[in-house]
Amino acid sequence: MFTRKRSLWLFLLPGLAGLMFFYVLPFIGGIWYSLTDGSYKNSFVGMRNYLNIWNNTMFRLGLKNTMELSAICAPLIWLLAFLTASLLMRIRPQGVFFRSGILLPYLMPSSAMLLIWLVIFDYGGVINRLVVLLGFEKVKWLEGSALRTPIILLFVWKNLGFATVIFLSALQEVPEPLYEYARLEGAGFLKQTFGITLPLIIPSAFLVMILEWINAFKIFKEVYFIGGAYPDESVYTLQNYMNNMFSKLNYQNVTTAAYSFAVIVFALFGILYFTQRRLLKRLG
Amino acid sequence: MAWKIIRRSKKRHLITRTLLALVLIPVLIPLAVTFLYSFFSPAEIKAFLDSRGSYAGTAFMEVLLFPKTASISQYYTILIKDMSVLRMFANSAFYTVAILAGQAVVIPAMAYALSRFRFRGREAVFFLILMLMLLPFQVTMVPNVLTLRSVGLLNTVWAVIMPMWFVPFYIFLVRQFMIGLPDELFEAGQIDGCGPVRCYMHIAVPVCRPVIGAAVALSFADNWNLVEQPMTYLGQRIDLQPLSVMFNQLVKTPTGIEFAGAALYILPALFIYLYFQEDILSGVQLTELK
């Protein structure tokens, strides 16, 4: 550790200045916008924008959808990633091919995958062939409330690998003799998972959940690719709302919506973080 | 007894491998098919794409597996005949390189300051970075647009590039790796007469190669897939848009060359991945928030 070195500023200052200029100051400055009326005189209106926006149906629709989509995506990725990582651990040190294959989509531009997605999920596409093969009716995946499925799957497709990698590095830290002992005692996969694995990787498990939830809160690209700027109301996210208000130059609504959302985000992650702390204390 | 255990473990691996294959196949098929379709003739692809959106009860699109005639004319069109897609591709490449270059200066240095120096307010800065990580792009969008406009950068490439130099997540990623490095490493450097700057150049950066490689790869993926930033900061400049923003315009009126466009767009990402994959696997040591 270096203490009282002047060169600290050399390392810290460029980054800190940039963060201030492009993130912190806009964040603080934006609060002012959410409290004024955006007219020529730009007079102070207190909480009126917030009252308006919370009564706005499109805002509430966007918020609801963002919440619902993230509440589906994050736990889904968490679970799939945990299972995949556990499977990968069983065939370690082999399985390099599987490991790299699963991480591959994280690096792929989802914009370039749009076309194949539209083909696969077309009314006459491969997914519907499978659906019919299994004896169900064809589904209109690309319109109405079913639109969520291709969007969620594109999101999961892209983000599964990274979550799996974080789980893998955590699982490798769990001492192998614990499992050997558990196996001698006759514990199966589920018992091992809940008795040994999960309690030992709580920090990583929370981290994956938090990172994926952050990502899922930001879900917009996938919606924009598949549904456009004004998608069906089942997938109209808060980001759609903010972007549309932005293109209408209604900056007050954008910032007010943004801060309402930021407060919710901070509150949620605060709760997650403290749950983790308490859980760790109780176990350790 | 021994052979029984061996057989059991083999059998278990068979099931494990089958399950993993069930995850992997749907993950890889869309990529494989994109490359496959890029070698079909544009006419065949156009006919195929035009058969989309039919609501006839039992009609399906064909399952194309083999081209009538394998052809590279999709690639020929994009690379030689009509360069409009290529120009957007070049825009993407420019943004990606410019962002990575700036990040190379800012991010490891910031991570170094936050992990190897002790100073007042260090925890506060780290906490700030964590908080900024949580915020979606739109929260700081409006004030950013207004600032960028007042300094004359709005609707220029710098509006997209400069904010990306400071993406909090990569600072977090690299810092988490650096803080796990043993103190002895740096003490040894100091005994040999290295100050913080030389410790950074000769110890921290080389030792952090995996996480820096991982950060480069992950950041590449982000920059190659930019959507929100160019849409808001370059609103009136279609000529500056990267290909990632324009894909869904291209798809609306297909001319049969879109799969080659997608394949070409995937290719650099694929190379980056193959080059950096070991770094990602060993560099991403995010085990907890501390």
Coordinates of C-alpha atoms in Angstrom, one line a residue:
Chain A
M1 CA 0.0 0.0 0.0
F2 CA 1.3 3.4 -0.9
T3 CA 0.5 6.2 1.5
R4 CA 0.9 9.9 1.1
K5 CA 2.4 9.7 -2.4
R6 CA 1.8 12.6 -4.7
S7 CA 1.7 10.3 -7.7
L8 CA -1.7 9.1 -6.5
W9 CA -3.2 12.1 -8.3
L10 CA -1.6 11.0 -11.6
F11 CA -3.6 7.7 -11.4
L12 CA -6.7 8.9 -9.7
L13 CA -7.4 12.3 -11.3
P14 CA -8.1 11.4 -15.0
G15 CA -10.6 8.8 -14.1
L16 CA -12.2 10.8 -11.3
A17 CA -12.5 13.9 -13.4
G18 CA -14.2 11.9 -16.2
L19 CA -16.6 10.2 -13.7
M20 CA -17.4 13.6 -12.3
F21 CA -18.0 15.3 -15.6
F22 CA -19.9 12.6 -17.4
Y23 CA -21.7 10.8 -14.6
V24 CA -21.8 12.6 -11.2
L25 CA -22.4 16.2 -12.2
P26 CA -25.1 15.2 -14.8
F27 CA -26.7 13.1 -12.1
I28 CA -26.7 16.0 -9.7
G29 CA -27.6 18.6 -12.3
G30 CA -30.5 16.4 -13.5
I31 CA -32.2 16.7 -10.2
W32 CA -32.8 20.4 -11.0
Y33 CA -34.5 19.5 -14.2
S34 CA -36.9 17.2 -12.5
L35 CA -37.9 20.0 -10.2
T36 CA -38.6 22.7 -12.8
D37 CA -41.3 23.1 -15.4
G38 CA -39.1 23.4 -18.6
S39 CA -40.8 26.6 -19.7
Y40 CA -38.9 29.6 -20.9
K41 CA -38.6 30.9 -17.4
N42 CA -37.9 27.4 -16.1
S43 CA -39.5 28.1 -12.8
F44 CA -39.3 25.8 -9.8
V45 CA -42.3 23.5 -9.4
G46 CA -41.3 21.3 -6.5
M47 CA -42.6 17.8 -6.7
R48 CA -45.2 18.4 -9.3
N49 CA -43.3 16.6 -12.1
Y50 CA -43.1 13.6 -9.8
L51 CA -46.8 13.6 -9.1
N52 CA -47.6 14.0 -12.8
I53 CA -45.3 11.2 -13.9
W54 CA -46.6 8.8 -11.3
N55 CA -50.1 9.4 -12.6
N56 CA -48.9 8.9 -16.2
T57 CA -50.1 5.6 -17.6
M58 CA -47.2 5.1 -20.0
F59 CA -44.6 5.7 -17.3
R60 CA -46.4 3.2 -15.0
L61 CA -46.6 0.7 -17.8
G62 CA -42.9 1.1 -18.6
L63 CA -42.0 0.8 -14.9
K64 CA -44.1 -2.3 -14.5
N65 CA -42.7 -4.0 -17.6
T66 CA -39.1 -3.2 -16.6
M67 CA -39.7 -4.6 -13.1
E68 CA -41.4 -7.7 -14.5
L69 CA -38.9 -8.4 -17.2
S70 CA -35.9 -8.0 -14.8
A71 CA -37.7 -10.1 -12.2
I72 CA -37.9 -12.9 -14.8
C73 CA -34.5 -12.4 -16.5
A74 CA -32.2 -12.1 -13.5
P75 CA -33.4 -15.2 -11.5
L76 CA -33.6 -17.2 -14.7
I77 CA -30.0 -16.4 -15.7
W78 CA -28.9 -17.0 -12.1
L79 CA -30.5 -20.4 -11.9
L80 CA -29.4 -21.5 -15.4
A81 CA -25.8 -20.2 -14.8
F82 CA -25.6 -22.0 -11.4
L83 CA -26.8 -25.3 -12.9
T84 CA -24.5 -25.0 -15.9
A85 CA -21.5 -24.1 -13.7
S86 CA -22.2 -27.1 -11.4
L87 CA -22.4 -29.4 -14.4
L88 CA -19.1 -27.9 -15.7
M89 CA -17.5 -28.6 -12.4
R90 CA -18.4 -32.3 -12.5
I91 CA -16.4 -32.9 -15.7
R92 CA -13.6 -30.6 -14.8
P93 CA -10.8 -30.4 -16.0
Q94 CA -12.4 -31.5 -19.2
G95 CA -15.2 -29.6 -20.8
V96 CA -13.2 -26.8 -22.2
F97 CA -15.3 -26.9 -25.3
F98 CA -18.6 -26.5 -23.3
R99 CA -17.1 -23.7 -21.2
S100 CA -16.0 -21.6 -24.1
G101 CA -19.2 -22.3 -26.1
I102 CA -21.4 -21.0 -23.3
L103 CA -19.4 -17.8 -22.9
L104 CA -19.2 -17.1 -26.6
P105 CA -22.5 -15.2 -26.9
Y106 CA -21.5 -12.7 -24.3
L107 CA -19.0 -11.3 -26.8
M108 CA -21.4 -11.5 -29.7
P109 CA -23.2 -8.3 -30.9
S110 CA -26.9 -9.0 -30.3
S111 CA -27.7 -6.5 -33.0
A112 CA -26.3 -9.0 -35.6
M113 CA -28.4 -11.8 -34.1
L114 CA -31.6 -9.9 -34.6
L115 CA -32.3 -11.3 -38.1
I116 CA -31.8 -15.0 -37.2
W117 CA -34.0 -14.4 -34.1
L118 CA -36.8 -13.0 -36.3
V119 CA -36.5 -16.0 -38.6
I120 CA -36.5 -18.6 -35.8
F121 CA -39.5 -17.0 -34.0
D122 CA -41.5 -16.3 -37.2
Y123 CA -45.1 -17.6 -37.2
G124 CA -43.9 -20.1 -39.8
G125 CA -40.5 -20.5 -38.1
V126 CA -38.6 -23.4 -36.5
I127 CA -39.9 -22.7 -32.9
N128 CA -43.5 -23.0 -34.1
R129 CA -42.6 -26.2 -35.9
L130 CA -41.5 -27.6 -32.6
V131 CA -44.6 -26.2 -30.9
V132 CA -46.8 -28.0 -33.4
L133 CA -44.7 -31.1 -33.1
L134 CA -45.4 -31.2 -29.4
G135 CA -49.1 -31.0 -30.2
F136 CA -49.8 -27.3 -29.4
E137 CA -51.2 -24.4 -31.4
K138 CA -48.9 -22.1 -33.3
V139 CA -48.0 -19.0 -31.3
K140 CA -47.5 -15.5 -32.7
W141 CA -44.2 -14.9 -31.0
L142 CA -43.5 -11.6 -32.6
E143 CA -46.6 -9.7 -31.6
G144 CA -48.7 -9.2 -28.5
S145 CA -47.8 -10.5 -25.1
A146 CA -45.8 -13.4 -26.6
L147 CA -43.2 -10.9 -27.7
R148 CA -41.7 -11.2 -24.3
T149 CA -40.4 -14.7 -25.0
P150 CA -38.0 -13.9 -27.8
I151 CA -36.8 -10.8 -26.0
I152 CA -36.1 -12.7 -22.8
L153 CA -34.4 -15.5 -24.6
L154 CA -32.2 -13.1 -26.5
F155 CA -31.2 -11.5 -23.2
V156 CA -30.6 -14.9 -21.6
W157 CA -28.7 -16.2 -24.6
K158 CA -26.3 -13.3 -24.4
N159 CA -25.8 -13.0 -20.6
L160 CA -25.8 -16.6 -19.4
G161 CA -22.1 -17.2 -20.1
F162 CA -20.7 -14.4 -18.0
A163 CA -22.8 -15.4 -15.0
T164 CA -21.6 -19.0 -15.5
V165 CA -18.0 -17.8 -15.4
I166 CA -18.4 -16.0 -12.1
F167 CA -20.1 -19.0 -10.6
L168 CA -17.3 -21.3 -11.9
S169 CA -14.6 -19.2 -10.3
A170 CA -16.5 -19.4 -7.0
L171 CA -17.2 -23.1 -7.2
Q172 CA -13.5 -23.8 -7.8
E173 CA -12.8 -22.3 -4.4
V174 CA -15.0 -24.8 -2.6
P175 CA -12.6 -27.5 -1.2
E176 CA -13.2 -30.8 -2.9
P177 CA -12.8 -33.0 0.3
L178 CA -16.1 -31.6 1.5
Y179 CA -17.9 -33.2 -1.4
E180 CA -16.1 -36.4 -1.0
Y181 CA -17.1 -36.5 2.6
A182 CA -20.7 -35.7 1.7
R183 CA -20.7 -38.4 -0.9
L184 CA -19.5 -41.0 1.6
E185 CA -22.4 -39.9 3.8
G186 CA -24.6 -40.6 0.9
A187 CA -25.7 -37.0 0.1
G188 CA -27.1 -36.5 -3.4
F189 CA -26.7 -33.5 -5.7
L190 CA -29.5 -31.5 -4.1
K191 CA -28.2 -32.1 -0.6
Q192 CA -24.7 -31.2 -1.6
T193 CA -25.9 -28.1 -3.3
F194 CA -27.9 -26.8 -0.4
G195 CA -25.7 -28.1 2.3
I196 CA -22.2 -27.3 1.0
T197 CA -22.2 -25.3 -2.3
L198 CA -24.6 -22.5 -1.8
P199 CA -23.7 -21.5 1.8
L200 CA -20.0 -21.4 0.7
I201 CA -20.6 -19.2 -2.3
I202 CA -23.1 -16.8 -0.9
P203 CA -21.0 -13.7 -1.8
S204 CA -20.7 -14.8 -5.5
A205 CA -24.3 -15.9 -5.7
F206 CA -25.4 -12.5 -4.6
L207 CA -22.9 -10.8 -6.9
V208 CA -24.3 -12.7 -9.9
M209 CA -27.8 -11.8 -8.9
I210 CA -26.9 -8.1 -8.5
L211 CA -24.9 -7.9 -11.7
E212 CA -27.6 -9.7 -13.7
W213 CA -30.3 -7.6 -12.2
I214 CA -28.4 -4.4 -13.0
N215 CA -28.2 -5.6 -16.6
A216 CA -31.8 -6.6 -16.7
F217 CA -32.9 -3.2 -15.4
K218 CA -31.1 -1.7 -18.3
I219 CA -32.9 -4.0 -20.8
F220 CA -33.6 -1.9 -23.9
K221 CA -31.5 -3.1 -26.8
E222 CA -33.3 -6.4 -27.1
V223 CA -36.6 -4.6 -26.9
Y224 CA -35.6 -2.0 -29.4
F225 CA -34.2 -4.6 -31.9
I226 CA -37.2 -6.8 -31.9
G227 CA -40.0 -4.4 -31.0
G228 CA -38.8 -1.0 -32.3
A229 CA -39.2 2.3 -30.5
Y230 CA -43.0 1.8 -29.8
P231 CA -43.3 -1.9 -29.1
D232 CA -46.3 -3.8 -27.9
E233 CA -47.5 -2.7 -24.5
S234 CA -46.3 -6.0 -22.9
V235 CA -42.7 -5.1 -23.6
Y236 CA -42.8 -1.3 -23.5
T237 CA -40.0 -0.7 -21.0
L238 CA -39.1 2.4 -18.9
Q239 CA -36.2 2.9 -21.3
N240 CA -38.6 3.1 -24.2
Y241 CA -40.6 5.7 -22.3
M242 CA -37.5 7.8 -21.5
N243 CA -36.2 7.6 -25.0
N244 CA -39.5 8.6 -26.5
M245 CA -39.9 11.5 -24.1
F246 CA -36.3 12.5 -25.0
S247 CA -37.1 12.5 -28.7
K248 CA -40.1 14.7 -28.0
L249 CA -37.7 17.0 -26.1
N250 CA -39.7 16.6 -22.9
Y251 CA -36.6 16.7 -20.7
Q252 CA -38.5 17.2 -17.5
N253 CA -40.3 13.9 -18.0
V254 CA -37.1 12.0 -18.8
T255 CA -35.2 13.2 -15.8
T256 CA -38.2 12.8 -13.5
A257 CA -38.7 9.2 -14.7
A258 CA -35.0 8.6 -14.4
Y259 CA -34.8 9.7 -10.8
S260 CA -37.9 7.9 -9.8
F261 CA -36.3 4.8 -11.2
A262 CA -32.9 5.5 -9.7
V263 CA -34.5 5.7 -6.2
I264 CA -36.2 2.4 -6.7
V265 CA -32.9 0.8 -8.0
F266 CA -30.9 2.1 -5.0
A267 CA -33.5 0.9 -2.6
L268 CA -33.6 -2.6 -4.1
F269 CA -29.9 -3.1 -4.2
G270 CA -29.6 -1.7 -0.7
I271 CA -32.0 -4.4 0.4
L272 CA -30.1 -7.1 -1.5
Y273 CA -26.8 -6.0 -0.1
F274 CA -28.0 -6.0 3.5
T275 CA -29.8 -9.3 3.1
Q276 CA -26.4 -10.8 2.0
R277 CA -24.6 -9.2 5.0
R278 CA -27.1 -10.6 7.5
L279 CA -27.1 -14.0 5.8
L280 CA -23.3 -14.2 6.0
K281 CA -23.3 -13.2 9.6
R282 CA -25.8 -15.8 10.6
L283 CA -23.9 -18.5 8.8
G284 CA -20.5 -17.4 9.7
Chain B
M1 CA -15.2 -52.3 -6.6
A2 CA -12.7 -50.0 -8.3
W3 CA -14.1 -50.6 -11.8
K4 CA -17.6 -50.1 -10.5
I5 CA -16.6 -46.6 -9.3
I6 CA -15.0 -45.8 -12.6
R7 CA -18.0 -47.0 -14.6
R8 CA -20.3 -45.0 -12.4
S9 CA -18.3 -41.9 -12.8
K10 CA -18.2 -42.3 -16.6
K11 CA -21.9 -42.8 -16.7
R12 CA -22.4 -39.7 -14.7
H13 CA -20.2 -37.8 -17.0
L14 CA -22.3 -39.0 -19.9
I15 CA -25.4 -37.5 -18.3
T16 CA -23.6 -34.4 -17.4
R17 CA -22.3 -34.0 -21.0
T18 CA -25.7 -34.6 -22.4
L19 CA -27.2 -31.9 -20.2
L20 CA -24.4 -29.5 -21.1
A21 CA -25.0 -30.3 -24.8
L22 CA -28.7 -29.4 -24.3
V23 CA -27.6 -26.0 -23.1
L24 CA -24.9 -25.5 -25.6
I25 CA -26.8 -26.5 -28.8
P26 CA -29.4 -23.7 -28.7
V27 CA -26.7 -21.3 -27.7
L28 CA -24.6 -22.1 -30.8
I29 CA -27.2 -22.8 -33.4
P30 CA -28.2 -19.2 -34.1
L31 CA -24.5 -18.3 -34.7
A32 CA -23.9 -21.3 -36.9
V33 CA -27.0 -20.7 -39.0
T34 CA -26.1 -17.0 -39.5
F35 CA -22.8 -18.1 -41.0
L36 CA -24.4 -20.8 -43.0
Y37 CA -27.0 -18.4 -44.5
S38 CA -24.3 -15.9 -45.4
F39 CA -23.2 -18.3 -48.2
F40 CA -26.6 -18.6 -49.8
S41 CA -27.3 -16.5 -52.9
P42 CA -29.0 -13.2 -52.2
A43 CA -32.0 -14.2 -54.3
E44 CA -32.6 -17.3 -52.3
I45 CA -32.2 -15.5 -49.0
K46 CA -34.6 -12.7 -50.1
A47 CA -37.2 -15.2 -51.2
F48 CA -36.7 -17.0 -47.8
L49 CA -37.0 -13.8 -45.8
D50 CA -40.0 -12.7 -47.8
S51 CA -41.8 -15.9 -46.8
R52 CA -41.8 -14.6 -43.2
G53 CA -45.0 -13.3 -41.6
S54 CA -47.4 -15.5 -43.3
Y55 CA -50.3 -16.4 -41.1
A56 CA -51.6 -19.3 -43.1
G57 CA -52.6 -22.0 -40.6
T58 CA -50.3 -24.8 -41.4
A59 CA -47.8 -23.2 -43.7
F60 CA -44.2 -23.1 -42.5
M61 CA -41.1 -21.4 -43.7
E62 CA -38.7 -23.8 -45.3
V63 CA -35.9 -25.2 -43.1
L64 CA -33.0 -24.2 -45.3
L65 CA -29.9 -26.3 -44.7
F66 CA -28.1 -26.4 -48.0
P67 CA -27.9 -23.6 -50.5
K68 CA -29.2 -24.3 -54.0
T69 CA -25.9 -22.9 -55.1
A70 CA -23.3 -21.9 -52.6
S71 CA -22.2 -18.4 -53.3
I72 CA -20.2 -15.5 -51.9
S73 CA -22.1 -12.9 -53.7
Q74 CA -23.6 -11.6 -50.4
Y75 CA -20.1 -10.8 -49.3
Y76 CA -19.2 -9.5 -52.8
T77 CA -22.1 -7.0 -52.6
I78 CA -21.2 -5.8 -49.1
L79 CA -17.5 -5.6 -49.6
I80 CA -17.2 -4.4 -53.2
K81 CA -20.4 -3.5 -54.9
D82 CA -22.3 -1.4 -52.4
M83 CA -20.2 -0.1 -49.6
S84 CA -22.9 1.5 -47.5
V85 CA -23.0 -1.4 -45.0
L86 CA -19.2 -1.4 -44.9
R87 CA -19.2 2.3 -44.0
M88 CA -21.3 1.7 -41.0
F89 CA -19.0 -1.2 -40.1
A90 CA -16.1 1.2 -40.3
N91 CA -17.9 3.6 -37.9
S92 CA -18.4 0.7 -35.4
A93 CA -14.7 -0.1 -35.7
F94 CA -13.7 3.5 -35.2
Y95 CA -15.8 3.9 -32.0
T96 CA -14.6 0.6 -30.6
V97 CA -10.9 1.5 -31.1
A98 CA -11.2 5.0 -29.9
I99 CA -13.1 3.9 -26.7
L100 CA -10.6 1.1 -26.0
A101 CA -7.7 3.5 -26.4
G102 CA -9.1 5.9 -23.9
Q103 CA -10.1 3.2 -21.5
A104 CA -6.5 1.8 -21.6
V105 CA -5.3 5.1 -20.2
V106 CA -8.0 5.7 -17.6
I107 CA -9.2 2.4 -16.2
P108 CA -6.2 0.5 -15.0
A109 CA -4.7 3.7 -13.5
M110 CA -7.9 4.4 -11.6
A111 CA -8.1 0.8 -10.4
Y112 CA -4.5 1.0 -9.3
A113 CA -5.2 4.2 -7.3
L114 CA -8.2 2.5 -5.7
S115 CA -6.4 -0.7 -4.7
R116 CA -2.8 0.0 -4.0
F117 CA -2.9 3.5 -2.5
R118 CA -4.2 4.4 0.9
F119 CA -5.8 7.8 1.1
R120 CA -8.8 9.5 2.6
G121 CA -12.0 9.1 0.7
R122 CA -10.9 5.9 -1.0
E123 CA -13.9 4.0 0.2
A124 CA -16.1 6.9 -0.8
V125 CA -14.8 6.9 -4.4
F126 CA -15.3 3.1 -4.6
F127 CA -18.8 3.4 -3.2
L128 CA -19.5 6.1 -5.8
I129 CA -18.4 3.7 -8.6
L130 CA -20.6 1.0 -7.3
M131 CA -23.6 3.4 -7.2
L132 CA -22.9 4.6 -10.7
M133 CA -22.7 1.0 -11.9
L134 CA -26.4 0.6 -10.9
L135 CA -27.6 3.5 -13.0
P136 CA -29.1 2.9 -16.4
F137 CA -27.8 5.1 -19.2
Q138 CA -31.0 7.2 -19.3
V139 CA -30.6 8.6 -15.8
T140 CA -27.7 10.9 -16.9
M141 CA -28.8 11.2 -20.5
V142 CA -30.5 14.5 -20.5
P143 CA -28.0 16.6 -18.5
N144 CA -25.2 14.9 -20.5
V145 CA -26.8 15.9 -23.8
L146 CA -27.1 19.5 -22.6
T147 CA -23.5 19.6 -21.4
L148 CA -22.2 18.1 -24.6
R149 CA -24.2 20.5 -26.6
S150 CA -22.9 23.5 -24.7
V151 CA -19.3 22.4 -25.3
G152 CA -20.1 21.7 -28.9
L153 CA -19.6 18.0 -28.8
L154 CA -23.1 16.9 -29.4
N155 CA -23.6 15.2 -32.8
T156 CA -19.9 14.5 -33.1
V157 CA -18.2 11.2 -32.6
W158 CA -16.7 12.4 -29.3
A159 CA -20.1 12.5 -27.6
V160 CA -20.3 8.7 -28.0
I161 CA -16.6 8.1 -27.3
M162 CA -15.7 10.2 -24.3
P163 CA -18.3 9.1 -21.7
M164 CA -17.4 5.5 -22.5
W165 CA -13.8 6.0 -21.3
F166 CA -15.0 6.1 -17.8
V167 CA -17.5 3.2 -17.6
P168 CA -17.6 2.3 -13.9
F169 CA -18.0 -1.4 -14.4
Y170 CA -14.5 -1.9 -15.9
I171 CA -12.9 0.2 -13.1
F172 CA -14.7 -2.1 -10.7
L173 CA -13.6 -5.3 -12.6
V174 CA -10.0 -4.4 -12.7
R175 CA -9.9 -3.0 -9.1
Q176 CA -11.3 -6.3 -7.8
F177 CA -8.4 -8.1 -9.3
M178 CA -5.8 -5.7 -8.2
I179 CA -6.9 -5.6 -4.6
G180 CA -6.4 -9.4 -4.5
L181 CA -2.7 -9.1 -5.4
P182 CA -0.3 -9.9 -2.6
D183 CA 1.4 -6.9 -0.9
E184 CA 4.8 -8.6 -1.1
L185 CA 4.8 -8.1 -4.8
F186 CA 4.8 -4.4 -4.5
E187 CA 7.0 -4.4 -1.4
A188 CA 9.6 -6.3 -3.4
G189 CA 9.4 -3.6 -6.1
Q190 CA 9.8 -0.8 -3.5
I191 CA 12.9 -2.5 -2.0
D192 CA 14.3 -2.5 -5.5
G193 CA 13.8 1.2 -5.6
C194 CA 10.5 1.5 -7.6
G195 CA 8.1 4.3 -6.9
P196 CA 4.4 4.0 -7.4
V197 CA 4.7 4.8 -11.1
R198 CA 7.3 2.2 -11.9
C199 CA 5.5 -0.3 -9.7
Y200 CA 2.5 0.4 -11.9
M201 CA 4.3 0.0 -15.2
H202 CA 6.5 -3.0 -14.3
I203 CA 4.4 -4.9 -11.7
A204 CA 0.8 -4.0 -11.7
V205 CA 0.1 -3.9 -15.4
P206 CA 2.0 -7.1 -16.3
V207 CA 0.6 -9.0 -13.4
C208 CA -2.9 -7.9 -14.3
R209 CA -2.7 -9.1 -17.8
P210 CA -5.6 -11.6 -17.4
V211 CA -8.1 -9.0 -16.0
I212 CA -7.0 -6.4 -18.5
G213 CA -7.4 -8.8 -21.3
A214 CA -10.9 -9.7 -19.9
A215 CA -11.8 -6.0 -19.6
V216 CA -10.7 -5.4 -23.2
A217 CA -12.8 -8.3 -24.5
L218 CA -15.9 -7.3 -22.4
S219 CA -15.5 -3.7 -23.3
F220 CA -15.1 -4.6 -27.0
A221 CA -18.3 -6.5 -26.8
D222 CA -20.1 -3.4 -25.4
N223 CA -18.6 -1.0 -27.9
W224 CA -19.3 -3.2 -30.8
N225 CA -23.0 -3.4 -29.8
L226 CA -23.6 0.3 -29.0
V227 CA -27.2 1.3 -29.3
E228 CA -28.4 3.9 -26.8
Q229 CA -25.4 6.3 -26.9
P230 CA -25.3 6.8 -30.7
M231 CA -29.1 7.0 -30.8
T232 CA -29.2 9.9 -28.4
Y233 CA -25.9 11.7 -29.0
L234 CA -25.9 11.4 -32.8
G235 CA -29.6 11.8 -33.4
Q236 CA -29.3 13.9 -36.6
R237 CA -26.2 12.2 -38.0
I238 CA -27.2 9.0 -39.8
D239 CA -23.7 9.0 -41.5
L240 CA -22.0 8.6 -38.1
Q241 CA -24.2 5.7 -36.8
P242 CA -22.5 2.4 -36.2
L243 CA -23.8 -0.8 -37.8
S244 CA -25.3 -2.0 -34.5
V245 CA -27.9 0.8 -34.5
M246 CA -28.7 0.3 -38.2
F247 CA -29.4 -3.4 -38.2
N248 CA -33.0 -3.2 -37.5
Q249 CA -33.5 -0.7 -40.3
L250 CA -31.7 -3.1 -42.7
V251 CA -33.9 -6.0 -41.6
K252 CA -37.1 -4.2 -42.4
T253 CA -36.6 -4.3 -46.2
P254 CA -34.3 -7.3 -46.8
T255 CA -32.3 -7.4 -50.0
G256 CA -30.8 -10.8 -49.3
I257 CA -27.3 -9.7 -48.1
E258 CA -28.2 -9.2 -44.4
F259 CA -26.8 -12.5 -43.2
A260 CA -23.4 -11.8 -44.7
G261 CA -23.6 -8.4 -43.0
A262 CA -24.4 -10.1 -39.7
A263 CA -21.6 -12.7 -40.2
L264 CA -19.1 -10.0 -41.0
Y265 CA -20.2 -8.1 -37.9
I266 CA -19.8 -11.2 -35.7
L267 CA -16.4 -12.1 -37.1
P268 CA -14.2 -9.5 -35.3
A269 CA -16.1 -10.3 -32.0
L270 CA -15.3 -14.0 -32.6
F271 CA -11.6 -13.3 -33.1
I272 CA -11.5 -11.1 -30.0
Y273 CA -13.2 -13.9 -28.1
L274 CA -10.8 -16.6 -29.3
Y275 CA -7.8 -14.4 -28.4
F276 CA -9.0 -13.4 -25.0
Q277 CA -11.1 -16.3 -23.7
E278 CA -8.5 -17.7 -21.3
D279 CA -8.1 -14.1 -19.9
I280 CA -11.8 -13.9 -19.3
L281 CA -11.9 -17.2 -17.5
S282 CA -8.9 -16.5 -15.3
G283 CA -9.3 -12.7 -15.0
V284 CA -12.9 -12.4 -13.9
Q285 CA -12.4 -12.9 -10.2
L286 CA -15.5 -11.3 -9.0
T287 CA -16.3 -13.3 -6.0
E288 CA -17.7 -10.7 -3.7
L289 CA -18.2 -7.0 -3.2
K290 CA -15.5 -5.8 -0.9

